[in-house]
Coordinates of C-alpha atoms in Angstrom, one line a residue:
M1 CA 167.1 31.9 112.3
I2 CA 166.0 31.0 108.8
D3 CA 168.2 27.7 108.9
R4 CA 165.9 26.9 112.1
R5 CA 163.0 27.6 110.6
I6 CA 163.5 25.5 107.4
H7 CA 165.3 22.8 109.7
A8 CA 162.2 23.1 112.4
K9 CA 159.4 22.8 108.8
L10 CA 162.1 19.6 107.7
Q11 CA 161.8 17.9 111.0
D12 CA 158.2 18.5 111.1
L13 CA 157.5 16.6 107.8
E14 CA 159.3 13.9 108.2
Q15 CA 157.5 13.0 112.0
R16 CA 154.1 13.4 109.8
H17 CA 156.0 11.0 107.6
L18 CA 155.6 13.8 104.5
Y19 CA 159.5 14.1 103.9
R20 CA 160.5 13.1 100.4
K21 CA 163.8 12.0 99.3
L22 CA 165.3 11.3 95.6
Q23 CA 166.3 7.4 95.1
L24 CA 167.9 6.0 92.6
G25 CA 166.3 3.0 91.4
A26 CA 167.3 -0.6 89.8
G27 CA 165.7 -2.3 87.1
V28 CA 163.6 -1.3 84.2
S29 CA 161.5 2.0 85.1
F30 CA 158.2 2.7 83.4
V31 CA 157.7 6.1 85.0
D32 CA 160.3 8.4 82.2
N33 CA 161.1 8.5 78.8
D34 CA 163.5 5.7 78.3
Y35 CA 161.7 3.3 79.6
L36 CA 163.3 1.0 76.4
G37 CA 166.9 1.7 77.7
L38 CA 167.8 3.2 74.7
A39 CA 169.4 6.3 76.2
T40 CA 172.7 4.2 76.6
H41 CA 172.6 1.3 73.7
P42 CA 175.9 1.5 72.0
R43 CA 174.6 1.8 68.6
L44 CA 172.1 4.9 69.5
L45 CA 175.3 6.6 71.2
E46 CA 177.6 5.8 68.1
A47 CA 174.9 7.5 66.0
G48 CA 174.5 10.2 68.2
K49 CA 178.1 10.7 68.2
R50 CA 178.3 10.3 64.4
A51 CA 175.3 13.2 64.2
L52 CA 177.1 15.4 66.6
D53 CA 180.0 15.8 64.5
L54 CA 178.1 15.5 61.1
Y55 CA 175.0 18.4 62.7
G56 CA 176.5 20.0 65.2
A57 CA 174.8 20.2 68.9
G58 CA 172.7 23.4 68.1
S59 CA 169.1 22.4 68.3
K60 CA 167.8 25.0 65.6
G61 CA 165.4 27.1 65.1
S62 CA 161.6 27.1 64.0
R63 CA 162.2 24.2 61.0
L64 CA 160.0 27.7 58.4
L65 CA 162.5 30.4 59.6
G66 CA 165.9 28.6 58.9
G67 CA 165.9 25.6 61.3
H68 CA 165.1 23.0 58.4
S69 CA 168.1 21.0 57.4
R70 CA 168.4 17.5 55.5
L71 CA 168.4 16.0 58.4
F72 CA 164.9 16.4 59.6
E73 CA 164.5 14.9 55.5
K74 CA 166.3 12.6 56.2
V75 CA 164.5 10.8 59.3
E76 CA 161.1 11.7 57.7
E77 CA 161.8 9.9 54.9
T78 CA 162.9 6.8 56.8
V79 CA 159.8 7.0 58.6
A80 CA 157.4 6.9 56.1
E81 CA 159.5 4.2 54.0
F82 CA 159.3 2.4 57.2
F83 CA 155.7 3.0 57.5
G84 CA 154.5 2.3 54.0
A85 CA 153.8 6.0 53.3
P86 CA 153.7 8.9 50.4
A87 CA 155.8 11.4 52.9
A88 CA 155.7 11.6 56.8
L89 CA 155.3 15.2 59.0
L90 CA 157.3 14.7 62.3
F91 CA 156.5 16.6 64.8
S92 CA 158.9 17.9 68.3
T93 CA 155.7 17.1 70.9
G94 CA 152.5 15.4 71.3
Y95 CA 151.0 18.7 72.1
L96 CA 152.1 20.5 69.2
A97 CA 151.2 17.4 66.6
N98 CA 147.1 17.7 68.2
M99 CA 147.1 21.2 67.9

């Protein structure tokens, strides 16, 4: 009974051209967070594997409550050096940075 109702609803959506299907796209995508293709870049993959061996796969907790690590310091030092700044502070999201 439920299957028939679901099937009928899906048919109705198809007839009204409102039915959506997921599609695999080819080429460059500007609508996701990997528009530069860095998620599959060989150097980044190797660096990620090394980081897993050194630091593990846990996301840690709040930096103030024990989630801080030398890795965070190293990344912030690198960012500060890149921008020629005395220090840098990274946030996990743009939303958090603007709070």
